[in-house]
């Protein structure tokens, strides 16, 4: 690995530090409406109907991008995350996507 490839990993180390130890820790809701707190959804929509795939993907993108470990555990569900990962990963920035797929290889294989 060259220094060029190592730099992004170091730059985004804060992303890895907030991840759960296992996807099994993600025990968020699987249905109903979720209201994201202001520290996550500070602009625009704050209520997300998990039965609407577009809203679910939007909520998950916000939590994956902005959430701390406690938020990830509270609002994400491992089964939903894995199921929707192929579409969700497209909406995430490369650092977030890479961090999750490197930490949880089962996500990369769900694609």
GROMACS .gro file of C-alpha atoms in nm:
model
  111
    1UNK     CA    1   0.000   0.000   0.000
    2UNK     CA    2   0.140   0.336  -0.096
    3UNK     CA    3   0.128   0.647   0.119
    4UNK     CA    4  -0.129   0.785  -0.124
    5UNK     CA    5  -0.370   0.500  -0.038
    6UNK     CA    6  -0.302   0.516   0.336
    7UNK     CA    7  -0.384   0.887   0.366
    8UNK     CA    8  -0.760   0.860   0.307
    9UNK     CA    9  -0.790   0.583   0.567
   10UNK     CA   10  -0.613   0.802   0.823
   11UNK     CA   11  -0.813   1.106   0.725
   12UNK     CA   12  -1.142   0.922   0.783
   13UNK     CA   13  -1.044   0.727   1.096
   14UNK     CA   14  -1.314   0.915   1.292
   15UNK     CA   15  -1.575   0.730   1.085
   16UNK     CA   16  -1.446   0.390   1.195
   17UNK     CA   17  -1.433   0.493   1.561
   18UNK     CA   18  -1.809   0.551   1.572
   19UNK     CA   19  -1.907   0.217   1.419
   20UNK     CA   20  -2.063  -0.056   1.630
   21UNK     CA   21  -1.854  -0.364   1.703
   22UNK     CA   22  -2.104  -0.577   1.511
   23UNK     CA   23  -2.403  -0.524   1.286
   24UNK     CA   24  -2.600  -0.718   1.549
   25UNK     CA   25  -2.585  -0.405   1.766
   26UNK     CA   26  -2.804  -0.221   1.515
   27UNK     CA   27  -3.143  -0.277   1.671
   28UNK     CA   28  -3.334   0.024   1.540
   29UNK     CA   29  -3.698   0.010   1.436
   30UNK     CA   30  -3.814  -0.192   1.136
   31UNK     CA   31  -4.148  -0.020   1.078
   32UNK     CA   32  -4.346   0.288   1.163
   33UNK     CA   33  -4.235   0.648   1.158
   34UNK     CA   34  -3.899   0.756   1.295
   35UNK     CA   35  -3.830   1.111   1.406
   36UNK     CA   36  -3.462   1.193   1.380
   37UNK     CA   37  -3.329   1.440   1.637
   38UNK     CA   38  -3.215   1.785   1.534
   39UNK     CA   39  -2.845   1.699   1.566
   40UNK     CA   40  -2.894   1.452   1.278
   41UNK     CA   41  -3.165   1.611   1.065
   42UNK     CA   42  -3.106   1.982   1.116
   43UNK     CA   43  -3.243   2.087   0.780
   44UNK     CA   44  -3.556   1.967   0.609
   45UNK     CA   45  -3.743   1.646   0.680
   46UNK     CA   46  -3.722   1.501   1.031
   47UNK     CA   47  -3.999   1.234   1.020
   48UNK     CA   48  -3.941   0.924   0.808
   49UNK     CA   49  -4.195   0.650   0.733
   50UNK     CA   50  -3.990   0.331   0.719
   51UNK     CA   51  -4.258   0.170   0.501
   52UNK     CA   52  -4.165   0.413   0.222
   53UNK     CA   53  -3.838   0.292   0.072
   54UNK     CA   54  -3.728   0.640  -0.040
   55UNK     CA   55  -3.785   0.782   0.309
   56UNK     CA   56  -3.611   0.485   0.471
   57UNK     CA   57  -3.310   0.532   0.244
   58UNK     CA   58  -3.307   0.903   0.324
   59UNK     CA   59  -3.316   0.842   0.698
   60UNK     CA   60  -3.043   0.579   0.679
   61UNK     CA   61  -2.823   0.805   0.467
   62UNK     CA   62  -2.856   1.083   0.724
   63UNK     CA   63  -2.778   0.852   1.017
   64UNK     CA   64  -2.488   0.679   0.841
   65UNK     CA   65  -2.336   1.011   0.740
   66UNK     CA   66  -2.398   1.220   1.053
   67UNK     CA   67  -2.469   0.979   1.336
   68UNK     CA   68  -2.255   0.893   1.633
   69UNK     CA   69  -2.235   0.534   1.763
   70UNK     CA   70  -2.545   0.580   1.981
   71UNK     CA   71  -2.743   0.711   1.682
   72UNK     CA   72  -2.633   0.421   1.462
   73UNK     CA   73  -2.748   0.170   1.723
   74UNK     CA   74  -3.077   0.347   1.794
   75UNK     CA   75  -3.192   0.426   1.440
   76UNK     CA   76  -3.042   0.159   1.214
   77UNK     CA   77  -3.160  -0.200   1.191
   78UNK     CA   78  -2.908  -0.461   1.076
   79UNK     CA   79  -3.156  -0.650   0.856
   80UNK     CA   80  -3.285  -0.336   0.688
   81UNK     CA   81  -2.934  -0.199   0.642
   82UNK     CA   82  -2.814  -0.520   0.477
   83UNK     CA   83  -3.125  -0.553   0.260
   84UNK     CA   84  -3.111  -0.193   0.134
   85UNK     CA   85  -2.730  -0.163   0.117
   86UNK     CA   86  -2.705  -0.209  -0.263
   87UNK     CA   87  -2.915   0.105  -0.321
   88UNK     CA   88  -2.807   0.289  -0.007
   89UNK     CA   89  -2.435   0.267  -0.078
   90UNK     CA   90  -2.485   0.468  -0.398
   91UNK     CA   91  -2.615   0.764  -0.194
   92UNK     CA   92  -2.322   0.762   0.048
   93UNK     CA   93  -1.989   0.930  -0.002
   94UNK     CA   94  -1.696   0.703  -0.074
   95UNK     CA   95  -1.537   0.739   0.273
   96UNK     CA   96  -1.857   0.634   0.454
   97UNK     CA   97  -1.929   0.350   0.211
   98UNK     CA   98  -1.572   0.219   0.225
   99UNK     CA   99  -1.555   0.240   0.603
  100UNK     CA  100  -1.874   0.036   0.647
  101UNK     CA  101  -1.783  -0.221   0.380
  102UNK     CA  102  -1.432  -0.269   0.518
  103UNK     CA  103  -1.564  -0.306   0.873
  104UNK     CA  104  -1.858  -0.529   0.775
  105UNK     CA  105  -1.767  -0.739   0.469
  106UNK     CA  106  -2.118  -0.884   0.457
  107UNK     CA  107  -2.236  -0.545   0.331
  108UNK     CA  108  -1.993  -0.555   0.039
  109UNK     CA  109  -2.116  -0.902  -0.054
  110UNK     CA  110  -2.480  -0.787  -0.038
  111UNK     CA  111  -2.420  -0.571  -0.345
   0.00000   0.00000   0.00000
